[in-house]
Tab-separated table of C-alpha atoms and ligand atoms in Angstrom:
chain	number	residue	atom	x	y	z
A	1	UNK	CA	78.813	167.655	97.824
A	2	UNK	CA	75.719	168.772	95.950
A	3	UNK	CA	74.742	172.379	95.954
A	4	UNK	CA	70.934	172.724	96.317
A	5	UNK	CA	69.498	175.881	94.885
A	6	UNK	CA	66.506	177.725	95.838
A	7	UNK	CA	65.780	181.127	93.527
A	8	UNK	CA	63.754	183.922	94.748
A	9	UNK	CA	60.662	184.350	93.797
A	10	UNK	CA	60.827	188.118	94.540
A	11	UNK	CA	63.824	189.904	93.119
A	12	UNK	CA	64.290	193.130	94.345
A	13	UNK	CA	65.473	196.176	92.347
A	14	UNK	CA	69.116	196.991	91.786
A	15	UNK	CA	70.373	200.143	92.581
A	16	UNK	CA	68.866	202.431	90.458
A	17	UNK	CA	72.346	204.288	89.411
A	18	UNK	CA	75.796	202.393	90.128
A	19	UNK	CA	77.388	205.369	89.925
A	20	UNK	CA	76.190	206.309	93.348
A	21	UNK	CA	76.767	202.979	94.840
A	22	UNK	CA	79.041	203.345	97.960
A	23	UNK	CA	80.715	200.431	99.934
A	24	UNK	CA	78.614	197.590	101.508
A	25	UNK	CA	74.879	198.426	102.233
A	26	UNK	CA	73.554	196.473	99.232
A	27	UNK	CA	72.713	193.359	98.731
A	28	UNK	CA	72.165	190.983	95.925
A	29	UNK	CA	69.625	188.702	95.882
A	30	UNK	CA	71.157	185.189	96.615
A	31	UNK	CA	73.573	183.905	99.662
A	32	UNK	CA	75.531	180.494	99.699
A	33	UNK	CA	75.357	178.931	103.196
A	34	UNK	CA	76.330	175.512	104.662
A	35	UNK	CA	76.801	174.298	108.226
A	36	UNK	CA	79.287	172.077	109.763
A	37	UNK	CA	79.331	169.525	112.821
A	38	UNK	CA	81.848	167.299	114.150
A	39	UNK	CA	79.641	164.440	113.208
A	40	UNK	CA	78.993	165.025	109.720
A	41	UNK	CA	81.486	167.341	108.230
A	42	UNK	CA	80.283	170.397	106.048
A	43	UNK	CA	76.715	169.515	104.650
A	44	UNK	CA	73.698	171.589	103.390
A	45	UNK	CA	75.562	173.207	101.142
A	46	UNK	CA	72.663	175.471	99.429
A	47	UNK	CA	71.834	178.797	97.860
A	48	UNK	CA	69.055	180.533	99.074
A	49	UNK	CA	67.146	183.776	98.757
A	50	UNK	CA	69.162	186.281	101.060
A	51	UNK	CA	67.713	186.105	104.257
A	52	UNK	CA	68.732	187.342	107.796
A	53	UNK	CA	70.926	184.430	110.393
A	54	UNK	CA	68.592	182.653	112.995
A	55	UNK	CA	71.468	181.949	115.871
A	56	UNK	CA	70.767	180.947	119.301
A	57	UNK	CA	72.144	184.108	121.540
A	58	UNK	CA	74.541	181.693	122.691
A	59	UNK	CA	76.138	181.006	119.816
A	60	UNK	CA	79.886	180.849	120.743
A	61	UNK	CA	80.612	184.021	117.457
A	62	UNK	CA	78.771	186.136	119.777
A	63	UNK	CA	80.422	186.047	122.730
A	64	UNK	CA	84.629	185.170	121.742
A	65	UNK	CA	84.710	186.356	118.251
A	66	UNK	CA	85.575	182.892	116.173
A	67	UNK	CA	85.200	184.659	112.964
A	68	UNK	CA	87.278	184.654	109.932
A	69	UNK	CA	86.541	186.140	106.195
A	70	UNK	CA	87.605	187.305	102.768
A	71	UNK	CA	87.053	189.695	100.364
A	72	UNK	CA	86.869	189.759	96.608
A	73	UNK	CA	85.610	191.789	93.793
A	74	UNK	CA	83.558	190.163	90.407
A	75	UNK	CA	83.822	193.020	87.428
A	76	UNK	CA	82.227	193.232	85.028
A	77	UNK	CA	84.201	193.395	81.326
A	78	UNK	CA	83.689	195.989	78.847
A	79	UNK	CA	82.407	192.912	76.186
A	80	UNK	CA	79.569	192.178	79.135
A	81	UNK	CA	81.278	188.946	80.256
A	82	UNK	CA	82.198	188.953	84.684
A	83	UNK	CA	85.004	187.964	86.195
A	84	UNK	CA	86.753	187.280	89.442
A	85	UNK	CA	90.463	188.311	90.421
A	86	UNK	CA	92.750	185.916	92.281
A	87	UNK	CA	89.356	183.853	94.210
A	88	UNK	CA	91.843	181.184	94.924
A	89	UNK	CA	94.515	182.882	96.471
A	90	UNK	CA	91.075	184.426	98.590
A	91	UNK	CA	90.175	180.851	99.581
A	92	UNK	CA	93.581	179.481	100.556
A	93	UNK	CA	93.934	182.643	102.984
A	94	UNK	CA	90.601	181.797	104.553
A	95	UNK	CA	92.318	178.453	105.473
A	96	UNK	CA	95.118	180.270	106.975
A	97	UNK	CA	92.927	182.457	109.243
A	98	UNK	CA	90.369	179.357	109.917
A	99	UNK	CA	93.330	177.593	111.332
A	100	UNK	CA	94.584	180.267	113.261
A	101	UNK	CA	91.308	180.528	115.011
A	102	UNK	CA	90.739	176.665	115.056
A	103	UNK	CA	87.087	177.100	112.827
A	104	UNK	CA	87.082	174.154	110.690
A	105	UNK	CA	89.024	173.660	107.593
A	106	UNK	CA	87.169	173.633	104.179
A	107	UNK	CA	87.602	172.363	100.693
A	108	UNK	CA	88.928	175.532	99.078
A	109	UNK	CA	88.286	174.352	95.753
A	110	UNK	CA	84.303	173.477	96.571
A	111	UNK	CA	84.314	176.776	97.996
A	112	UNK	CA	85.830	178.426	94.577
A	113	UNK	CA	82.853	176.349	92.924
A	114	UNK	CA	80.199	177.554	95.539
A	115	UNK	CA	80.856	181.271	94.768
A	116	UNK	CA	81.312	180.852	91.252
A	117	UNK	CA	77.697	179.413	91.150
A	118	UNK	CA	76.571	182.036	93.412
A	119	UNK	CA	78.073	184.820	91.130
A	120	UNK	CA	76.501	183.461	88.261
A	121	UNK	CA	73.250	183.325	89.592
A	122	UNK	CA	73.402	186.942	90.797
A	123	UNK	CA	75.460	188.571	87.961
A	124	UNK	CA	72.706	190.658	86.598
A	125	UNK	CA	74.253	192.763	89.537
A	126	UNK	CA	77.509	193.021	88.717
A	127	UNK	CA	77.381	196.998	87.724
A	128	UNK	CA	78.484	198.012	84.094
A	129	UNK	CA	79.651	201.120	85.248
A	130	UNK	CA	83.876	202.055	85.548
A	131	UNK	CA	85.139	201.857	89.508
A	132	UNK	CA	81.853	199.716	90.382
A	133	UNK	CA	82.047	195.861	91.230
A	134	UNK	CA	80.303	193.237	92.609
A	135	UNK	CA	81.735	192.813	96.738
A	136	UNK	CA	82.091	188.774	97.530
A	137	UNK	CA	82.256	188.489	101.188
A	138	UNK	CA	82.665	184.894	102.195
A	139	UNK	CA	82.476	184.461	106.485
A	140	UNK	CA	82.684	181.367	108.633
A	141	UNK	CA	81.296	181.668	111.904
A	142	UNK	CA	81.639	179.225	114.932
A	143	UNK	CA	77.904	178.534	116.338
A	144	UNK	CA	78.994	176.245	118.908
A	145	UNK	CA	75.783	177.189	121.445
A	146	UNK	CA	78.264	177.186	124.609
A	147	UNK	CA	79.840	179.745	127.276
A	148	UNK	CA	82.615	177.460	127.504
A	149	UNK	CA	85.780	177.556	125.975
A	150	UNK	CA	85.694	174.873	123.741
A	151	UNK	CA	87.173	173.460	120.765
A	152	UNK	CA	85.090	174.359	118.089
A	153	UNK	CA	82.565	171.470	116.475
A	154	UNK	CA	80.281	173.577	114.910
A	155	UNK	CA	80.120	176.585	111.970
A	156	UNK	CA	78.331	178.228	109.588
A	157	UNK	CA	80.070	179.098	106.083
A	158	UNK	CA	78.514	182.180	104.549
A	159	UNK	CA	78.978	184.047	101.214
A	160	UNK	CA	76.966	187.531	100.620
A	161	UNK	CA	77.486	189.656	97.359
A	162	UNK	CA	77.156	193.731	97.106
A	163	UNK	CA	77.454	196.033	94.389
A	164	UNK	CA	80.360	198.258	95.580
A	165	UNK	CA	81.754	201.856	94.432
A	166	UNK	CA	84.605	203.112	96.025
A	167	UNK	CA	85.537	201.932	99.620
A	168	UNK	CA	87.038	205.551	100.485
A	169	UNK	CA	84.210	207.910	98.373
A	170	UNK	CA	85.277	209.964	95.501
A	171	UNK	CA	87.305	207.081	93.767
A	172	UNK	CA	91.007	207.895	93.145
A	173	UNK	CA	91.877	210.594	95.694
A	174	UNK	CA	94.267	210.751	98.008
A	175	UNK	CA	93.873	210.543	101.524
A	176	UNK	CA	95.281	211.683	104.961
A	177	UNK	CA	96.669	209.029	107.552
A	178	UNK	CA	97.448	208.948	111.010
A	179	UNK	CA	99.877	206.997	112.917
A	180	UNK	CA	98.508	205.526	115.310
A	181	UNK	CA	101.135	206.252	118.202
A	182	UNK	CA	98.859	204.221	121.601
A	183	UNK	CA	96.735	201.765	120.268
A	184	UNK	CA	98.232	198.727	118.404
A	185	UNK	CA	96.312	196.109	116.306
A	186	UNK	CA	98.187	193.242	116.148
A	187	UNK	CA	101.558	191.220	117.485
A	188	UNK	CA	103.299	188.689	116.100
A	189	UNK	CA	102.052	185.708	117.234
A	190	UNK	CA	98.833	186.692	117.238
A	191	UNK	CA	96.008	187.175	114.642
A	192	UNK	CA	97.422	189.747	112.879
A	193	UNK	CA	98.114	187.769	109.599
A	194	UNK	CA	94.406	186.221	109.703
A	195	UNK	CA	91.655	187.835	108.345
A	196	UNK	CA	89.382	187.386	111.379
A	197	UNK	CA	86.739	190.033	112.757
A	198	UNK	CA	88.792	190.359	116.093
A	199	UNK	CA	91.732	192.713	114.143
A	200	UNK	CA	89.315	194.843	113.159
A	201	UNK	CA	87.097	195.400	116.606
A	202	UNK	CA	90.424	195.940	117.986
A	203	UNK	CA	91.020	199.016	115.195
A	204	UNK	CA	88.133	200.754	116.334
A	205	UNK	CA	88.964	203.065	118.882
A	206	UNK	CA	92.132	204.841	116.810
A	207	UNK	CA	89.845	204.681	114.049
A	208	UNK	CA	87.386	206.943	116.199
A	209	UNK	CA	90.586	208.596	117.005
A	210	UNK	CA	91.162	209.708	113.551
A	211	UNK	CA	88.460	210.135	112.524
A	212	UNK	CA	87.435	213.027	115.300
A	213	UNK	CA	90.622	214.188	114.393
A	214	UNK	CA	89.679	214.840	111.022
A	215	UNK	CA	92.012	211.994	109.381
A	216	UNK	CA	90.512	208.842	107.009
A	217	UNK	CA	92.447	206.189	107.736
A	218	UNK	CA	94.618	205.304	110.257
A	219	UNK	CA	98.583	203.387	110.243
A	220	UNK	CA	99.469	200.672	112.351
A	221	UNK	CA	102.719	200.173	114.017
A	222	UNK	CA	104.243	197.327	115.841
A	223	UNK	CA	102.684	195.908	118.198
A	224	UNK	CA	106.253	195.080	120.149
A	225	UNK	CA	107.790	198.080	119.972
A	226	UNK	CA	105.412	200.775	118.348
A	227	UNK	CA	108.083	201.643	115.715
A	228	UNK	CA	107.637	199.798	112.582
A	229	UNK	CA	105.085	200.380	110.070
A	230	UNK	CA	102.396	197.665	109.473
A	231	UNK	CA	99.580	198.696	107.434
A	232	UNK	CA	96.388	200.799	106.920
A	233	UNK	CA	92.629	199.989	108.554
A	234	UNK	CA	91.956	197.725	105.550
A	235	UNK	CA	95.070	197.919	103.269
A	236	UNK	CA	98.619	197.135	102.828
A	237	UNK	CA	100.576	200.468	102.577
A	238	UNK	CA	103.638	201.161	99.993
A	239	UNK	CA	106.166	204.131	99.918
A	240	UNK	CA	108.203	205.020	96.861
A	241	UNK	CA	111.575	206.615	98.795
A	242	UNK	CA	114.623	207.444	96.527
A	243	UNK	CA	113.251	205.813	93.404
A	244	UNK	CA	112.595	202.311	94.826
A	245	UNK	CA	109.336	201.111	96.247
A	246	UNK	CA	109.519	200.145	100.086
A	247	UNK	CA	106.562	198.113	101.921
A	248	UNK	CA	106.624	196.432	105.431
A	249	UNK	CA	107.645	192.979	104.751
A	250	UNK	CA	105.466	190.440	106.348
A	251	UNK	CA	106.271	189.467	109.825
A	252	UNK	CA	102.876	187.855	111.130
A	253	UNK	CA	101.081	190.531	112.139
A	254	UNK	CA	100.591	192.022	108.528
A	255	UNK	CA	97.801	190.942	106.519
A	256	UNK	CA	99.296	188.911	103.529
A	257	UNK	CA	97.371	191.324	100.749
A	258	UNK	CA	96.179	190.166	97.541
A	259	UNK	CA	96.261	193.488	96.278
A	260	UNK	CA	99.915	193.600	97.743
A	261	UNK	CA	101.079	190.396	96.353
A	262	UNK	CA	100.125	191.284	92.518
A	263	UNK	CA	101.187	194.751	93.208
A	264	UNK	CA	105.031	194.026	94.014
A	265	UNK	CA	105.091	191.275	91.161
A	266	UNK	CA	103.805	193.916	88.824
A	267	UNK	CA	105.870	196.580	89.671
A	268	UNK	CA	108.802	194.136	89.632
A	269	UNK	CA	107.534	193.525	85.994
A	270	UNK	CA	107.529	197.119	84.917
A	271	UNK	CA	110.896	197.237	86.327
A	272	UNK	CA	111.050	198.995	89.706
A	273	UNK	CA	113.242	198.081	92.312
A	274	UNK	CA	110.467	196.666	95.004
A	275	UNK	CA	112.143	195.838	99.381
A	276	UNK	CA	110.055	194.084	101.376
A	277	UNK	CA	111.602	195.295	104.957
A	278	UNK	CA	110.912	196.412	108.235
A	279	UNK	CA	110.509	200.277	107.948
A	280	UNK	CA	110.860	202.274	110.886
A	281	UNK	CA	108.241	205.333	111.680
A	282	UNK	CA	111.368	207.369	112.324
A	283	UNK	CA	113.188	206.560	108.895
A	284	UNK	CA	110.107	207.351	107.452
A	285	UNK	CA	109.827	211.067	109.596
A	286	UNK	CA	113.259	211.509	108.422
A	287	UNK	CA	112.659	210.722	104.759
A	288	UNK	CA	109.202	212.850	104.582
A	289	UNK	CA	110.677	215.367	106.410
A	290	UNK	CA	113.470	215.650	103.435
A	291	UNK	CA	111.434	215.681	101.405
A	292	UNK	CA	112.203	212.007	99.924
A	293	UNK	CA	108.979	210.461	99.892
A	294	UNK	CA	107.782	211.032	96.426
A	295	UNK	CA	104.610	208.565	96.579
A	296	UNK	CA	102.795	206.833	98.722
A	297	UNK	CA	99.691	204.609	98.794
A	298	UNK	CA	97.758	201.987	100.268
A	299	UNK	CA	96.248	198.968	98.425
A	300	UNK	CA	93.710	196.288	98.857
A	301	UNK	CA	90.747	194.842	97.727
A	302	UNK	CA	87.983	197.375	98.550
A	303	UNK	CA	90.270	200.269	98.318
A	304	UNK	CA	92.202	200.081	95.364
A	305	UNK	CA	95.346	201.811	94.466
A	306	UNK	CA	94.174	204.728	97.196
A	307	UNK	CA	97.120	207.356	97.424
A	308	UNK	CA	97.892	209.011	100.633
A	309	UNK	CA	97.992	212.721	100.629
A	310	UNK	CA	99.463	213.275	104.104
A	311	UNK	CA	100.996	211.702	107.120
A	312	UNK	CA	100.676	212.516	110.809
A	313	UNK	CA	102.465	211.202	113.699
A	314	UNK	CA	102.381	212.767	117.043
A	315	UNK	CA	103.199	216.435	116.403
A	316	UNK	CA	104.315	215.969	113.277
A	317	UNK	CA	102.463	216.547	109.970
A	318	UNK	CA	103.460	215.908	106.478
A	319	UNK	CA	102.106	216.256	102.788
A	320	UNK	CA	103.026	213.888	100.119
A	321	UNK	CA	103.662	214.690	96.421
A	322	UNK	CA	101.366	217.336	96.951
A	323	UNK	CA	98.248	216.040	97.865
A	324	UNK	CA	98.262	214.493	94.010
A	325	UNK	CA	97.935	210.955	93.061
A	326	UNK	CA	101.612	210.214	91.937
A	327	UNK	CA	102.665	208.897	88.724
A	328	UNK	CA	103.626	205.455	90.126
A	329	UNK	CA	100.274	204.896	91.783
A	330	UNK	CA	98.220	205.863	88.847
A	331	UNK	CA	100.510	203.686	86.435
A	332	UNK	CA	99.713	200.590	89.251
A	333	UNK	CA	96.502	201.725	89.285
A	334	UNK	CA	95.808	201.392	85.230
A	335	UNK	CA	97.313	198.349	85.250
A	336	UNK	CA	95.620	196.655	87.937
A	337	UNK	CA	91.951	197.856	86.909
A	338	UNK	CA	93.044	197.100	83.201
A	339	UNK	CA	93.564	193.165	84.582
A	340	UNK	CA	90.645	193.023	86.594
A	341	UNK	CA	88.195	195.073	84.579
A	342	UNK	CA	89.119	192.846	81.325
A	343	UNK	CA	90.513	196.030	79.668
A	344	UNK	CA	94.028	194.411	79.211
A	345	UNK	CA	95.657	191.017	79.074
A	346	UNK	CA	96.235	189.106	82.422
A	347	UNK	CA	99.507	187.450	81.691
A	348	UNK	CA	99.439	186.457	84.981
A	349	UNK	CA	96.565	183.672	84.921
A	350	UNK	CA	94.981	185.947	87.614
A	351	UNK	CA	91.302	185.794	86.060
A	352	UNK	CA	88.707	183.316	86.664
A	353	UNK	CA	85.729	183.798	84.253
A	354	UNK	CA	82.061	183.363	85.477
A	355	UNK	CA	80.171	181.117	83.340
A	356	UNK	CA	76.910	183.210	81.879
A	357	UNK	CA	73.873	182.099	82.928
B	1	PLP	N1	95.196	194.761	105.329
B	1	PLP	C1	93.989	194.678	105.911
B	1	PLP	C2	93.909	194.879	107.381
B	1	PLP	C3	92.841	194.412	105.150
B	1	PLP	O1	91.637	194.333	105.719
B	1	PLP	C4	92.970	194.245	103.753
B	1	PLP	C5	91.801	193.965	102.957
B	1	PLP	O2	91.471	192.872	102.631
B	1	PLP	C6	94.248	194.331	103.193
B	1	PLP	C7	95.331	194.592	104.011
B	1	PLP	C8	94.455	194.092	101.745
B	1	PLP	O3	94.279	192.746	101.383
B	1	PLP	P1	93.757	192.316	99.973
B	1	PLP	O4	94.627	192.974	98.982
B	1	PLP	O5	93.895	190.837	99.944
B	1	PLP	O6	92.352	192.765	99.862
B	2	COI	C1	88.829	194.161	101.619
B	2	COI	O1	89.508	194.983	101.033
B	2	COI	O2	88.279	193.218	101.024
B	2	COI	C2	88.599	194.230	103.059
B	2	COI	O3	88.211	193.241	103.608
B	2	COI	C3	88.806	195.472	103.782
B	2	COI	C4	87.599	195.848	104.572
B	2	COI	C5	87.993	196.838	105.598
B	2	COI	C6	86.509	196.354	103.694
C-alpha cells in the first residue's frame, strides 16, 4: 500500500527550550492515519497535517474501550543523525494486544515503514538536548458506529509524535511507591499483558489514591490473590535482593516491557544473576524490612531507569538505599541511554536508523 503525503503548509514552532519539555502535551506537526473495513482491508494509508479525530459519538471506542497502543522513543545522536529503539518488537506487541481485543490485525512491517516515514518527515523535532526524545504513540481504535456488541469491522490506525522530557519530572530521581493493597489492575486471563487503554482507566482510582496520599506511582499486585508483585502505573519494576536481580516473571497480567526485556539481557551480559519469579509482597516486607533490598527500580519506555526511593504497603513504610539512585540502576541506566542515544555501540541490533530527509 502507497502512503500518500500531505505537508503542512503552516508549521508551528517547536518548543522554544527542550530542556523544559515535560511528558506528552506537544505535538509535532505530522500524524500517520489509515482506516480499515471488513470490505476493503486497511486503505488510506496517509500522512497528514496533525489535525483533531472527526468520530461519530457512536463510535464503538467510545462507549467499550476497543483500544490498543504502543510507545516508543526516536533520539536524537550526538553526530545529529535519529534513531529508533526496538520499533519492531513495539509493532509485534501491538499485534498481541489487537488480538486480545479482536481490533484488526496489521502488517507490522508496513507499520515499521509508516512511522519511519513519519519520523523522518517530523525529525526537525527530535530535541538535541540529553534526557529529551521524540514520543511515538501509535493507537488503533475500533469506530464501528454501533451500541451493539459486535465483532469489530471497522478501525482507525493512528500514529502521533511529541517531544518528551522526563515522564516522572526531574529526570533520574528516585521515587516513592505504594502498594496498592484494594484495587487490582489486571488478572490473568484478562488484558493485563495487552497494551490497551482499559488497564490503564482501571489504574486510576489507586493512582488518585496515591497520589492524595502524597506517593508517585503506585504497585500492582495480583489480581487473584493480592500477594504477588506485578508492576508500576507504566513500568515493569526490578529489585536487586542479596546480590541478584529479582523481577515478577510474566504470568499474563504483566505487561511484556521492552525496557524489561533489554534490561534482563543486559544485565545478564554484564554478568548479574537476573530470576524471573513470582515475588510475594510479604517476601519483599521481610527482605526491606532486613534491610536486604539494596536497589530497586522501575523501567519502561517513558520512564527510564526511574529508581524507587521508598515502599509503602498498608502500615508499613520503607526507604531504599537511601533515597539514592543505586549503583546498579545508574550502571543500567548509562548503558541503556548510551544504546539508544547513539553514545555507545548497540551490539544488540536494537537500533533502527531514520533516513535524513
Ligand atoms: N508496564 C506498563 C503498565 C506500561 O505502561 C509500560 C510502558 O510501556 C511498561 C510496563 C514498560 O514497557 P516498555 O518497556 O515496553 O515501555
Ligand atoms: C510508555 O512507557 O511508553 C508508556 O506507554 C507508559 C505510559 C504510562 C506513558
Amino acid at each position: 500500500m502507497e502512503i500518500t503525503i500531505t505537508k503542512t503548509t503552516a508549521p508551528r514552532p517547536k518548543p522554544e527550550d527542550p530542556r523544559k519539555l515535560g511528558f506528552g502535551t506537544v505535538f509535532t506537526d505530522h500524524m500517520f492515519v489509515m482506516d480499515y473495513d471488513g470490505d476493503q482491508g486497511w486503505h488510506d494509508a496517509r500522512i497528514i497535517p496533525l489535525e483533531d479525530l472527526q468520530l461519530h459519538p457512536g463510535a464503538a471506542v467510545f462507549h467499550y474501550g476497543a483500544e490498543v497502543f504502543e510507545g516508543l522513543k526516536a533520539y536524537r545522536t550526538a553526530g545529529g543523525s535519529v534513531q529508533l529503539f526496538r520499533p519492531a518488537d513495539n509493532m509485534q506487541r501491538m499485534r498481541d494486544s489487537a488480538e486480545r481485543i479482536q481490533l484488526p490485525d496489521f502488517d507490522a512491517e508496513f507499520m515499521l515503514k509508516a512511522m519511519l516515514k513519519l519520523v523522518e518527515i517530523d525529525q526537525d523535532w527530535v530535541p538535541a538536548v540529553d534526557g529529551a526524545s521524540l514520543y511515538v504513540r501509535p493507537f488503533e481504535i475500533c469506530t464501528d458506529v454501533d451500541l451493539g456488541l459486535h465483532t469489530i469491522t471497522h478501525a482507525k490506525m493512528v500514529i502521533i509524535l511529541s517531544p518528551v522530557g522526563s515522564y516522572l519530572g526531574g529526570g533520574l530521581r528516585p521515587v516513592n511507591i505504594m502498594i496498592e493493597d484494594t484495587d487490582v489492575r489486571a488478572v490473568r486471563g484478562g488484558t493485563g499483558y495487552a497494551k490497551c487503554g482499559g488497564n490503564y482507566a482501571a489504574a486510576n482510582r489507586a493512582a488518585a489514591k496515591a497520589e492524595k496520599l502524597g506517593y508517585e506511582q503506585v504497585l500492582w499486585l495480583d489480581g487473584v490473590n493480592r500477594r504477588y508483585i506485578e508492576e508500576v502505573g507504566g513500568m515493569n519494576v526490578m529489585f536487586k535482593i542479596g546480590g541478584k536481580v529479582v523481577t515478577p516473571k510474566l504470568t499474563g497480567s504483566v505487561l511484556p516491557g521492552i525496557t524489561r526485556r533489554s534490561c534482563i539481557q543486559l544485565l545478564r551480559d554484564k554478568g548479574v544473576e537476573v530470576e524471573e519469579r513470582l515475588i510475594s509482597v510479604d517476601e519483599l516486607m521481610d527482605a526491606l524490612a532486613a534491610g536486604q533490598v539494596e536497589e530497586a527500580w522501575g523501567c519502561g519506555t517513558a520512564a527510564v531507569i526511574s529508581p524507587i526511593g521508598s515502599f509503602a504497603y498498608q502500615d508499613k513504610h520503607y526507604v531504599v538505599n537511601n533515597r539514592e539512585i543505586g549503583p546498579l540502576a545508574q550502571d543500567l541506566y548509562d548503558t541503556l541511554t548510551g544504546i539508544q542515544w547513539g553514545k555507545s555501540d548497540d551490539p544488540y541490533g536494537w537500533i533502527v536508523k531514520v533516513p535524513k530527509n
